[in-house]
PDB file of C-alpha atoms in Angstrom:
ATOM      1  CA  MET A   1      40.366   5.303  15.113  1.00  0.00           C
ATOM      2  CA  VAL A   2      38.957   4.222  11.748  1.00  0.00           C
ATOM      3  CA  THR A   3      36.443   1.364  11.599  1.00  0.00           C
ATOM      4  CA  LEU A   4      36.179  -0.558   8.337  1.00  0.00           C
ATOM      5  CA  GLY A   5      33.823  -3.431   7.601  1.00  0.00           C
ATOM      6  CA  THR A   6      33.178  -5.892   4.813  1.00  0.00           C
ATOM      7  CA  TRP A   7      29.956  -7.872   4.318  1.00  0.00           C
ATOM      8  CA  ASN A   8      28.602 -10.216   1.664  1.00  0.00           C
ATOM      9  CA  LEU A   9      24.913  -9.227   1.752  1.00  0.00           C
ATOM     10  CA  GLU A  10      23.924 -12.446  -0.034  1.00  0.00           C
ATOM     11  CA  ASN A  11      21.665 -11.630  -2.979  1.00  0.00           C
ATOM     12  CA  LEU A  12      20.425  -8.220  -1.881  1.00  0.00           C
ATOM     13  CA  PHE A  13      17.550  -7.973  -4.374  1.00  0.00           C
ATOM     14  CA  ARG A  14      14.104  -6.485  -4.043  1.00  0.00           C
ATOM     15  CA  PRO A  15      11.098  -8.839  -3.947  1.00  0.00           C
ATOM     16  CA  GLY A  16      10.098 -10.096  -7.362  1.00  0.00           C
ATOM     17  CA  SER A  17      13.642 -10.061  -8.736  1.00  0.00           C
ATOM     18  CA  ASP A  18      15.491 -13.243  -9.634  1.00  0.00           C
ATOM     19  CA  GLY A  19      17.303 -14.216  -6.447  1.00  0.00           C
ATOM     20  CA  GLY A  20      15.182 -11.855  -4.354  1.00  0.00           C
ATOM     21  CA  PRO A  21      12.920 -12.746  -1.417  1.00  0.00           C
ATOM     22  CA  ASP A  22       9.427 -14.110  -1.971  1.00  0.00           C
ATOM     23  CA  SER A  23       7.616 -11.376  -0.066  1.00  0.00           C
ATOM     24  CA  ASP A  24       8.009  -7.797   1.094  1.00  0.00           C
ATOM     25  CA  GLN A  25       7.728  -9.012   4.685  1.00  0.00           C
ATOM     26  CA  GLU A  26      10.765 -11.224   4.250  1.00  0.00           C
ATOM     27  CA  TYR A  27      12.599  -8.390   2.483  1.00  0.00           C
ATOM     28  CA  GLN A  28      11.883  -5.875   5.231  1.00  0.00           C
ATOM     29  CA  ALA A  29      12.968  -8.370   7.893  1.00  0.00           C
ATOM     30  CA  LYS A  30      16.274  -8.842   6.118  1.00  0.00           C
ATOM     31  CA  LEU A  31      16.814  -5.088   5.741  1.00  0.00           C
ATOM     32  CA  ASN A  32      15.994  -4.484   9.404  1.00  0.00           C
ATOM     33  CA  ALA A  33      18.419  -7.166  10.563  1.00  0.00           C
ATOM     34  CA  LEU A  34      21.176  -5.841   8.298  1.00  0.00           C
ATOM     35  CA  ALA A  35      20.555  -2.262   9.401  1.00  0.00           C
ATOM     36  CA  GLY A  36      20.641  -3.258  13.065  1.00  0.00           C
ATOM     37  CA  THR A  37      24.025  -4.942  12.722  1.00  0.00           C
ATOM     38  CA  ILE A  38      25.522  -2.087  10.691  1.00  0.00           C
ATOM     39  CA  THR A  39      24.298   0.378  13.317  1.00  0.00           C
ATOM     40  CA  SER A  40      25.890  -1.634  16.121  1.00  0.00           C
ATOM     41  CA  ILE A  41      29.237  -1.882  14.300  1.00  0.00           C
ATOM     42  CA  ALA A  42      29.131   1.806  13.249  1.00  0.00           C
ATOM     43  CA  PRO A  43      31.695   1.529  10.450  1.00  0.00           C
ATOM     44  CA  ASP A  44      33.218   4.583   8.806  1.00  0.00           C
ATOM     45  CA  VAL A  45      33.248   2.593   5.560  1.00  0.00           C
ATOM     46  CA  LEU A  46      31.515  -0.688   4.753  1.00  0.00           C
ATOM     47  CA  ALA A  47      32.587  -2.733   1.732  1.00  0.00           C
ATOM     48  CA  VAL A  48      29.671  -4.771   0.384  1.00  0.00           C
ATOM     49  CA  GLN A  49      29.294  -7.692  -1.986  1.00  0.00           C
ATOM     50  CA  GLU A  50      26.353  -9.393  -3.725  1.00  0.00           C
ATOM     51  CA  VAL A  51      24.370  -6.184  -4.156  1.00  0.00           C
ATOM     52  CA  GLY A  52      21.605  -6.679  -6.711  1.00  0.00           C
ATOM     53  CA  GLU A  53      19.682  -3.589  -7.737  1.00  0.00           C
ATOM     54  CA  PRO A  54      21.192  -0.291  -6.536  1.00  0.00           C
ATOM     55  CA  GLU A  55      17.696   0.493  -5.281  1.00  0.00           C
ATOM     56  CA  ALA A  56      17.922  -2.406  -2.829  1.00  0.00           C
ATOM     57  CA  LEU A  57      21.084  -0.957  -1.315  1.00  0.00           C
ATOM     58  CA  ALA A  58      19.338   2.424  -1.101  1.00  0.00           C
ATOM     59  CA  ASP A  59      16.462   0.717   0.744  1.00  0.00           C
ATOM     60  CA  LEU A  60      18.940  -0.678   3.264  1.00  0.00           C
ATOM     61  CA  PHE A  61      20.844   2.527   3.940  1.00  0.00           C
ATOM     62  CA  GLY A  62      17.615   4.478   4.064  1.00  0.00           C
ATOM     63  CA  LYS A  63      17.025   2.669   7.355  1.00  0.00           C
ATOM     64  CA  LEU A  64      20.254   4.048   8.850  1.00  0.00           C
ATOM     65  CA  ASP A  65      20.816   7.391  10.533  1.00  0.00           C
ATOM     66  CA  GLY A  66      23.015  10.035   8.971  1.00  0.00           C
ATOM     67  CA  ARG A  67      24.183  10.610   5.445  1.00  0.00           C
ATOM     68  CA  TRP A  68      25.856   7.792   3.556  1.00  0.00           C
ATOM     69  CA  HIS A  69      27.811   7.893   0.301  1.00  0.00           C
ATOM     70  CA  THR A  70      27.439   4.755  -1.827  1.00  0.00           C
ATOM     71  CA  GLU A  71      29.307   3.630  -4.927  1.00  0.00           C
ATOM     72  CA  LEU A  72      28.865   0.397  -6.868  1.00  0.00           C
ATOM     73  CA  ALA A  73      30.844  -1.458  -9.521  1.00  0.00           C
ATOM     74  CA  GLU A  74      29.258  -2.900 -12.653  1.00  0.00           C
ATOM     75  CA  PRO A  75      27.307  -6.158 -12.099  1.00  0.00           C
ATOM     76  CA  ASP A  76      28.326  -9.630 -13.183  1.00  0.00           C
ATOM     77  CA  GLY A  77      26.191 -11.891 -15.354  1.00  0.00           C
ATOM     78  CA  ARG A  78      24.030 -12.800 -12.357  1.00  0.00           C
ATOM     79  CA  GLY A  79      23.338  -9.147 -11.585  1.00  0.00           C
ATOM     80  CA  ILE A  80      25.366  -8.854  -8.378  1.00  0.00           C
ATOM     81  CA  ARG A  81      28.164  -6.380  -7.715  1.00  0.00           C
ATOM     82  CA  VAL A  82      30.561  -5.026  -5.096  1.00  0.00           C
ATOM     83  CA  GLY A  83      30.575  -1.538  -3.648  1.00  0.00           C
ATOM     84  CA  PHE A  84      31.282   0.825  -0.770  1.00  0.00           C
ATOM     85  CA  CYS A  85      29.001   2.618   1.674  1.00  0.00           C
ATOM     86  CA  SER A  86      30.749   5.401   3.552  1.00  0.00           C
ATOM     87  CA  ARG A  87      29.996   8.150   6.050  1.00  0.00           C
ATOM     88  CA  HIS A  88      32.678  10.170   4.256  1.00  0.00           C
ATOM     89  CA  PRO A  89      32.911  11.210   0.581  1.00  0.00           C
ATOM     90  CA  LEU A  90      34.467   8.606  -1.715  1.00  0.00           C
ATOM     91  CA  THR A  91      37.032   9.755  -4.272  1.00  0.00           C
ATOM     92  CA  ASP A  92      39.416   8.340  -6.882  1.00  0.00           C
ATOM     93  CA  LEU A  93      36.873   5.739  -8.007  1.00  0.00           C
ATOM     94  CA  ALA A  94      37.965   3.111 -10.511  1.00  0.00           C
ATOM     95  CA  GLN A  95      37.126  -0.443 -11.544  1.00  0.00           C
ATOM     96  CA  VAL A  96      39.689  -3.199 -12.017  1.00  0.00           C
ATOM     97  CA  THR A  97      38.650  -5.923 -14.446  1.00  0.00           C
ATOM     98  CA  ASP A  98      41.469  -7.269 -16.640  1.00  0.00           C
ATOM     99  CA  PHE A  99      44.033  -9.863 -15.578  1.00  0.00           C
ATOM    100  CA  PRO A 100      47.689  -8.736 -15.754  1.00  0.00           C
ATOM    101  CA  ASP A 101      49.063  -8.819 -19.287  1.00  0.00           C
ATOM    102  CA  GLN A 102      51.621 -11.462 -18.326  1.00  0.00           C
ATOM    103  CA  LEU A 103      48.923 -13.988 -17.331  1.00  0.00           C
ATOM    104  CA  GLN A 104      47.632 -16.276 -20.036  1.00  0.00           C
ATOM    105  CA  PRO A 105      43.836 -16.602 -20.397  1.00  0.00           C
ATOM    106  CA  VAL A 106      42.392 -19.035 -17.859  1.00  0.00           C
ATOM    107  CA  GLN A 107      40.524 -22.136 -19.076  1.00  0.00           C
ATOM    108  CA  THR A 108      36.990 -22.400 -17.677  1.00  0.00           C
ATOM    109  CA  THR A 109      35.390 -25.378 -19.506  1.00  0.00           C
ATOM    110  CA  ASP A 110      36.272 -28.715 -21.050  1.00  0.00           C
ATOM    111  CA  ASP A 111      35.662 -27.099 -24.450  1.00  0.00           C
ATOM    112  CA  GLY A 112      38.591 -24.770 -23.854  1.00  0.00           C
ATOM    113  CA  GLU A 113      36.680 -21.550 -23.189  1.00  0.00           C
ATOM    114  CA  THR A 114      38.892 -18.982 -21.483  1.00  0.00           C
ATOM    115  CA  VAL A 115      38.572 -15.692 -19.612  1.00  0.00           C
ATOM    116  CA  ARG A 116      40.902 -12.737 -19.134  1.00  0.00           C
ATOM    117  CA  GLN A 117      38.815 -10.757 -16.663  1.00  0.00           C
ATOM    118  CA  MET A 118      37.536 -10.823 -13.105  1.00  0.00           C
ATOM    119  CA  SER A 119      34.266 -12.636 -12.437  1.00  0.00           C
ATOM    120  CA  ARG A 120      33.086  -9.336 -10.951  1.00  0.00           C
ATOM    121  CA  PRO A 121      34.888  -5.996 -11.271  1.00  0.00           C
ATOM    122  CA  VAL A 122      36.907  -4.829  -8.297  1.00  0.00           C
ATOM    123  CA  LEU A 123      36.047  -1.334  -7.056  1.00  0.00           C
ATOM    124  CA  ARG A 124      38.688   1.095  -5.805  1.00  0.00           C
ATOM    125  CA  ALA A 125      37.922   4.175  -3.720  1.00  0.00           C
ATOM    126  CA  GLY A 126      39.754   6.741  -1.663  1.00  0.00           C
ATOM    127  CA  VAL A 127      38.445   8.149   1.607  1.00  0.00           C
ATOM    128  CA  GLU A 128      39.662  10.705   4.138  1.00  0.00           C
ATOM    129  CA  VAL A 129      38.865   9.931   7.783  1.00  0.00           C
ATOM    130  CA  ASP A 130      40.162  12.099  10.632  1.00  0.00           C
ATOM    131  CA  GLY A 131      42.993  13.411   8.493  1.00  0.00           C
ATOM    132  CA  GLN A 132      44.076   9.956   7.314  1.00  0.00           C
ATOM    133  CA  HIS A 133      43.783   8.999   3.651  1.00  0.00           C
ATOM    134  CA  LEU A 134      42.891   5.381   2.910  1.00  0.00           C
ATOM    135  CA  THR A 135      42.805   3.648  -0.449  1.00  0.00           C
ATOM    136  CA  LEU A 136      40.322   0.782  -0.414  1.00  0.00           C
ATOM    137  CA  LEU A 137      39.727  -2.150  -2.764  1.00  0.00           C
ATOM    138  CA  THR A 138      36.640  -4.351  -2.508  1.00  0.00           C
ATOM    139  CA  CYS A 139      36.440  -7.624  -4.404  1.00  0.00           C
ATOM    140  CA  HIS A 140      34.381 -10.801  -4.711  1.00  0.00           C
ATOM    141  CA  LEU A 141      36.536 -13.600  -6.090  1.00  0.00           C
ATOM    142  CA  LYS A 142      35.383 -16.638  -8.038  1.00  0.00           C
ATOM    143  CA  SER A 143      33.530 -19.038  -5.751  1.00  0.00           C
ATOM    144  CA  LYS A 144      34.111 -22.735  -5.147  1.00  0.00           C
ATOM    145  CA  LEU A 145      30.566 -23.435  -6.331  1.00  0.00           C
ATOM    146  CA  LEU A 146      31.054 -25.407  -9.529  1.00  0.00           C
ATOM    147  CA  THR A 147      28.814 -25.061 -12.570  1.00  0.00           C
ATOM    148  CA  TYR A 148      28.955 -27.701 -15.283  1.00  0.00           C
ATOM    149  CA  PRO A 149      27.921 -27.639 -18.970  1.00  0.00           C
ATOM    150  CA  GLY A 150      24.249 -26.899 -19.456  1.00  0.00           C
ATOM    151  CA  GLY A 151      24.021 -25.095 -16.124  1.00  0.00           C
ATOM    152  CA  ARG A 152      24.293 -28.313 -14.095  1.00  0.00           C
ATOM    153  CA  PHE A 153      25.433 -28.133 -10.479  1.00  0.00           C
ATOM    154  CA  THR A 154      26.024 -31.887 -10.284  1.00  0.00           C
ATOM    155  CA  PRO A 155      28.944 -33.487 -12.147  1.00  0.00           C
ATOM    156  CA  ARG A 156      28.507 -36.501 -14.385  1.00  0.00           C
ATOM    157  CA  ASP A 157      31.406 -38.220 -12.661  1.00  0.00           C
ATOM    158  CA  GLU A 158      34.298 -37.595 -10.321  1.00  0.00           C
ATOM    159  CA  ASP A 159      36.706 -36.787 -13.146  1.00  0.00           C
ATOM    160  CA  GLU A 160      34.470 -33.961 -14.359  1.00  0.00           C
ATOM    161  CA  ARG A 161      34.167 -32.590 -10.824  1.00  0.00           C
ATOM    162  CA  ALA A 162      37.946 -32.583 -10.388  1.00  0.00           C
ATOM    163  CA  ARG A 163      38.538 -30.796 -13.705  1.00  0.00           C
ATOM    164  CA  TYR A 164      36.000 -28.063 -13.022  1.00  0.00           C
ATOM    165  CA  ALA A 165      37.373 -27.580  -9.521  1.00  0.00           C
ATOM    166  CA  VAL A 166      40.735 -26.876 -11.144  1.00  0.00           C
ATOM    167  CA  TYR A 167      39.165 -24.393 -13.562  1.00  0.00           C
ATOM    168  CA  ALA A 168      37.532 -22.530 -10.667  1.00  0.00           C
ATOM    169  CA  LEU A 169      40.713 -22.607  -8.577  1.00  0.00           C
ATOM    170  CA  ASN A 170      42.829 -21.279 -11.449  1.00  0.00           C
ATOM    171  CA  ARG A 171      40.355 -18.502 -12.066  1.00  0.00           C
ATOM    172  CA  ARG A 172      40.243 -17.515  -8.389  1.00  0.00           C
ATOM    173  CA  ALA A 173      44.060 -17.519  -8.280  1.00  0.00           C
ATOM    174  CA  ALA A 174      44.260 -15.275 -11.361  1.00  0.00           C
ATOM    175  CA  GLU A 175      41.745 -12.924  -9.775  1.00  0.00           C
ATOM    176  CA  ALA A 176      43.770 -12.801  -6.553  1.00  0.00           C
ATOM    177  CA  ALA A 177      46.901 -11.997  -8.586  1.00  0.00           C
ATOM    178  CA  THR A 178      44.969  -9.209 -10.333  1.00  0.00           C
ATOM    179  CA  VAL A 179      43.927  -7.653  -7.023  1.00  0.00           C
ATOM    180  CA  ARG A 180      47.449  -8.064  -5.652  1.00  0.00           C
ATOM    181  CA  GLY A 181      48.920  -6.418  -8.748  1.00  0.00           C
ATOM    182  CA  HIS A 182      46.685  -3.382  -8.346  1.00  0.00           C
ATOM    183  CA  ALA A 183      47.529  -3.132  -4.644  1.00  0.00           C
ATOM    184  CA  THR A 184      51.241  -3.264  -5.538  1.00  0.00           C
ATOM    185  CA  GLN A 185      50.769  -0.346  -7.940  1.00  0.00           C
ATOM    186  CA  LEU A 186      49.008   1.647  -5.234  1.00  0.00           C
ATOM    187  CA  LEU A 187      51.703   0.958  -2.639  1.00  0.00           C
ATOM    188  CA  GLU A 188      54.639   1.821  -4.943  1.00  0.00           C
ATOM    189  CA  GLY A 189      56.963   0.252  -2.408  1.00  0.00           C
ATOM    190  CA  ARG A 190      55.898   2.755   0.272  1.00  0.00           C
ATOM    191  CA  GLY A 191      53.575   0.634   2.342  1.00  0.00           C
ATOM    192  CA  GLN A 192      54.804   2.168   5.598  1.00  0.00           C
ATOM    193  CA  GLN A 193      53.452   5.535   4.475  1.00  0.00           C
ATOM    194  CA  ARG A 194      50.435   4.508   2.382  1.00  0.00           C
ATOM    195  CA  ALA A 195      47.304   2.970   3.867  1.00  0.00           C
ATOM    196  CA  VAL A 196      45.913   0.453   1.375  1.00  0.00           C
ATOM    197  CA  VAL A 197      43.146  -1.910   2.432  1.00  0.00           C
ATOM    198  CA  VAL A 198      41.817  -4.907   0.494  1.00  0.00           C
ATOM    199  CA  LEU A 199      38.364  -6.058   1.602  1.00  0.00           C
ATOM    200  CA  GLY A 200      35.776  -8.469   0.301  1.00  0.00           C
ATOM    201  CA  ASP A 201      34.597 -12.012  -0.153  1.00  0.00           C
ATOM    202  CA  LEU A 202      37.649 -14.056  -1.120  1.00  0.00           C
ATOM    203  CA  ASN A 203      35.702 -17.325  -1.254  1.00  0.00           C
ATOM    204  CA  ASP A 204      38.504 -19.172   0.516  1.00  0.00           C
ATOM    205  CA  THR A 205      40.088 -19.595   3.928  1.00  0.00           C
ATOM    206  CA  PRO A 206      42.661 -17.186   5.410  1.00  0.00           C
ATOM    207  CA  GLY A 207      45.459 -19.700   4.839  1.00  0.00           C
ATOM    208  CA  ALA A 208      44.489 -20.709   1.299  1.00  0.00           C
ATOM    209  CA  ALA A 209      46.994 -20.231  -1.520  1.00  0.00           C
ATOM    210  CA  THR A 210      44.632 -17.849  -3.295  1.00  0.00           C
ATOM    211  CA  THR A 211      44.371 -15.748  -0.132  1.00  0.00           C
ATOM    212  CA  THR A 212      48.074 -15.689   0.652  1.00  0.00           C
ATOM    213  CA  LEU A 213      48.745 -14.469  -2.893  1.00  0.00           C
ATOM    214  CA  LEU A 214      47.481 -11.132  -1.626  1.00  0.00           C
ATOM    215  CA  HIS A 215      50.088 -10.858   1.116  1.00  0.00           C
ATOM    216  CA  GLY A 216      53.042 -10.049  -1.091  1.00  0.00           C
ATOM    217  CA  PRO A 217      56.520 -10.808   0.282  1.00  0.00           C
ATOM    218  CA  PRO A 218      56.474 -13.812   2.645  1.00  0.00           C
ATOM    219  CA  GLY A 219      57.382 -13.656   6.299  1.00  0.00           C
ATOM    220  CA  SER A 220      56.520 -11.237   9.106  1.00  0.00           C
ATOM    221  CA  GLU A 221      52.883 -12.374   9.258  1.00  0.00           C
ATOM    222  CA  ILE A 222      50.923 -11.543  12.403  1.00  0.00           C
ATOM    223  CA  GLY A 223      51.616 -14.162  15.051  1.00  0.00           C
ATOM    224  CA  THR A 224      55.100 -14.978  13.742  1.00  0.00           C
ATOM    225  CA  PRO A 225      58.392 -13.973  15.463  1.00  0.00           C
ATOM    226  CA  GLY A 226      59.203 -11.652  12.554  1.00  0.00           C
ATOM    227  CA  PHE A 227      56.090  -9.492  12.858  1.00  0.00           C
ATOM    228  CA  ASP A 228      57.628  -7.038  15.343  1.00  0.00           C
ATOM    229  CA  ARG A 229      60.788  -6.611  13.253  1.00  0.00           C
ATOM    230  CA  PRO A 230      60.334  -4.348  10.204  1.00  0.00           C
ATOM    231  CA  ASP A 231      62.093  -5.624   7.082  1.00  0.00           C
ATOM    232  CA  GLN A 232      62.642  -4.719   3.448  1.00  0.00           C
ATOM    233  CA  GLY A 233      59.389  -6.377   2.395  1.00  0.00           C
ATOM    234  CA  ASP A 234      57.188  -4.051   4.434  1.00  0.00           C
ATOM    235  CA  GLY A 235      56.929  -1.553   1.604  1.00  0.00           C
ATOM    236  CA  ALA A 236      54.916  -4.032  -0.466  1.00  0.00           C
ATOM    237  CA  ARG A 237      53.481  -6.416   2.118  1.00  0.00           C
ATOM    238  CA  LEU A 238      49.850  -6.806   3.190  1.00  0.00           C
ATOM    239  CA  TRP A 239      48.931  -8.297   6.550  1.00  0.00           C
ATOM    240  CA  ASN A 240      46.136 -10.776   7.122  1.00  0.00           C
ATOM    241  CA  LEU A 241      44.077  -9.576  10.085  1.00  0.00           C
ATOM    242  CA  ALA A 242      42.278 -12.883  10.669  1.00  0.00           C
ATOM    243  CA  ALA A 243      44.694 -13.778  13.470  1.00  0.00           C
ATOM    244  CA  LEU A 244      43.624 -10.690  15.419  1.00  0.00           C
ATOM    245  CA  ILE A 245      39.957 -11.621  15.719  1.00  0.00           C
ATOM    246  CA  PRO A 246      39.254 -12.542  19.341  1.00  0.00           C
ATOM    247  CA  ALA A 247      38.064 -16.143  19.550  1.00  0.00           C
ATOM    248  CA  HIS A 248      34.830 -15.159  21.322  1.00  0.00           C
ATOM    249  CA  GLU A 249      33.927 -12.799  18.458  1.00  0.00           C
ATOM    250  CA  ARG A 250      34.324 -15.330  15.665  1.00  0.00           C
ATOM    251  CA  HIS A 251      31.154 -16.528  14.013  1.00  0.00           C
ATOM    252  CA  PRO A 252      30.854 -20.295  14.593  1.00  0.00           C
ATOM    253  CA  GLY A 253      29.360 -21.118  11.191  1.00  0.00           C
ATOM    254  CA  PRO A 254      31.408 -22.826   8.470  1.00  0.00           C
ATOM    255  CA  THR A 255      31.107 -19.803   6.164  1.00  0.00           C
ATOM    256  CA  THR A 256      33.102 -17.590   8.505  1.00  0.00           C
ATOM    257  CA  ALA A 257      36.576 -18.435   7.273  1.00  0.00           C
ATOM    258  CA  ALA A 258      35.454 -19.459   3.831  1.00  0.00           C
ATOM    259  CA  ARG A 259      33.788 -16.176   3.039  1.00  0.00           C
ATOM    260  CA  SER A 260      36.095 -13.537   4.397  1.00  0.00           C
ATOM    261  CA  SER A 261      39.404 -12.777   5.964  1.00  0.00           C
ATOM    262  CA  SER A 262      41.348  -9.610   6.481  1.00  0.00           C
ATOM    263  CA  THR A 263      44.564  -7.943   5.436  1.00  0.00           C
ATOM    264  CA  THR A 264      46.551  -4.722   5.682  1.00  0.00           C
ATOM    265  CA  SER A 265      49.559  -3.410   3.702  1.00  0.00           C
ATOM    266  CA  SER A 266      52.035  -2.816   6.360  1.00  0.00           C
ATOM    267  CA  SER A 267      48.658  -3.426   8.107  1.00  0.00           C
ATOM    268  CA  ALA A 268      45.937  -5.671   6.322  1.00  0.00           C
ATOM    269  CA  THR A 269      45.124  -8.446   3.528  1.00  0.00           C
ATOM    270  CA  SER A 270      42.288 -10.979   3.025  1.00  0.00           C
ATOM    271  CA  SER A 271      38.910  -9.608   3.670  1.00  0.00           C
ATOM    272  CA  SER A 272      40.460  -6.379   4.722  1.00  0.00           C
ATOM    273  CA  ALA A 273      43.978  -5.144   4.263  1.00  0.00           C
ATOM    274  CA  ALA A 274      45.933  -1.993   4.984  1.00  0.00           C
ATOM    275  CA  SER A 275      49.415  -0.661   4.441  1.00  0.00           C
ATOM    276  CA  ARG A 276      50.917   0.356   7.727  1.00  0.00           C
ATOM    277  CA  ARG A 277      52.336  -2.073  10.240  1.00  0.00           C
ATOM    278  CA  PRO A 278      49.950  -2.028  13.241  1.00  0.00           C
ATOM    279  CA  PRO A 279      50.869  -2.916  16.806  1.00  0.00           C
ATOM    280  CA  PRO A 280      49.690  -6.489  17.435  1.00  0.00           C
ATOM    281  CA  SER A 281      46.933  -5.276  19.759  1.00  0.00           C
ATOM    282  CA  THR A 282      45.648  -2.398  17.631  1.00  0.00           C
ATOM    283  CA  PRO A 283      43.645  -3.763  14.666  1.00  0.00           C
ATOM    284  CA  ARG A 284      40.562  -5.726  15.577  1.00  0.00           C
ATOM    285  CA  ARG A 285      38.227  -7.502  13.297  1.00  0.00           C
ATOM    286  CA  ARG A 286      34.867  -8.674  14.538  1.00  0.00           C
ATOM    287  CA  ARG A 287      32.291 -10.940  13.000  1.00  0.00           C
ATOM    288  CA  SER A 288      28.817 -10.171  14.250  1.00  0.00           C
ATOM    289  CA  PRO A 289      26.242 -12.957  14.005  1.00  0.00           C
ATOM    290  CA  THR A 290      23.078 -12.282  12.049  1.00  0.00           C
ATOM    291  CA  SER A 291      19.644 -13.410  13.100  1.00  0.00           C
ATOM    292  CA  ARG A 292      18.453 -16.057  10.699  1.00  0.00           C
ATOM    293  CA  GLY A 293      15.088 -16.221  12.399  1.00  0.00           C
ATOM    294  CA  SER A 294      14.404 -12.560  11.716  1.00  0.00           C
ATOM    295  CA  GLY A 295      14.973 -12.941   8.017  1.00  0.00           C
ATOM    296  CA  ALA A 296      18.611 -11.869   7.812  1.00  0.00           C
ATOM    297  CA  THR A 297      19.863 -14.226   5.154  1.00  0.00           C
ATOM    298  CA  SER A 298      23.190 -12.549   4.562  1.00  0.00           C
ATOM    299  CA  ARG A 299      26.554 -13.754   5.749  1.00  0.00           C
ATOM    300  CA  PRO A 300      28.112 -12.207   8.861  1.00  0.00           C
ATOM    301  CA  PRO A 301      30.168  -9.045   8.422  1.00  0.00           C
ATOM    302  CA  THR A 302      33.834  -8.567   9.089  1.00  0.00           C
ATOM    303  CA  THR A 303      35.184  -5.387  10.639  1.00  0.00           C
ATOM    304  CA  ALA A 304      38.617  -3.967  11.298  1.00  0.00           C
ATOM    305  CA  ARG A 305      39.328  -1.083  13.638  1.00  0.00           C
TER     306      ARG A 305
END
């Protein structure tokens, strides 16, 4: 059995950095809480988001037993990035940044500014676990947090808010299409034989349009009558694992669905995805609560087994 996890570590910076904790005591409390949860989940590979300095991630995994292999993508303008931490060597590393050529640049401001790239690069990695090769993608899509001209977080009026919500939505949709396009290339129509998993912070709910863009061909989703009947779309499809999380293991906070969901290619999609059709009872994804009182300020992780 392979255990994969994905976790937005929420501004994992060292003290003194912009966005970092105010004191070393607070920092150490956060690291200890994170390390405790990772130890209890015991993932083979953990996809991470919102990593600040690479040194901060090294501080975290220095608290864990065993040898870990870590790889990070380039940071965004805020200094955060996605990455992988694995008990097994990571290979075939690559970053995905540009939107598909067929997509027009996406408008981001009233002045007509546009973008053609991901908010944060996607990181791809290959890993071999117990004789099974997995290709993993970790991403952190554009958030719903709206920023207005001059760095404002408050709109001048409702019309401005609505326009900038559209800009953010369009950008997140283009990013989802970019991730989906790369997954399609990796699958090459052979999803039943290739294990491809998409993990990360999608910044939307499992049923959102931007999330379902990752699924590929419609139909046969987990929980539907068609799931147990293979069809011609299985070679390109990803499955959203959110439906397989036991109700008692779901984090009750509002950020649970908004921050991650799961998928597999013939096996997984939103916050994690894989490409082999699993029996309905096989994949499990668990959200483990973090202790806010102990200084763990990161969002709860998602795991798939």
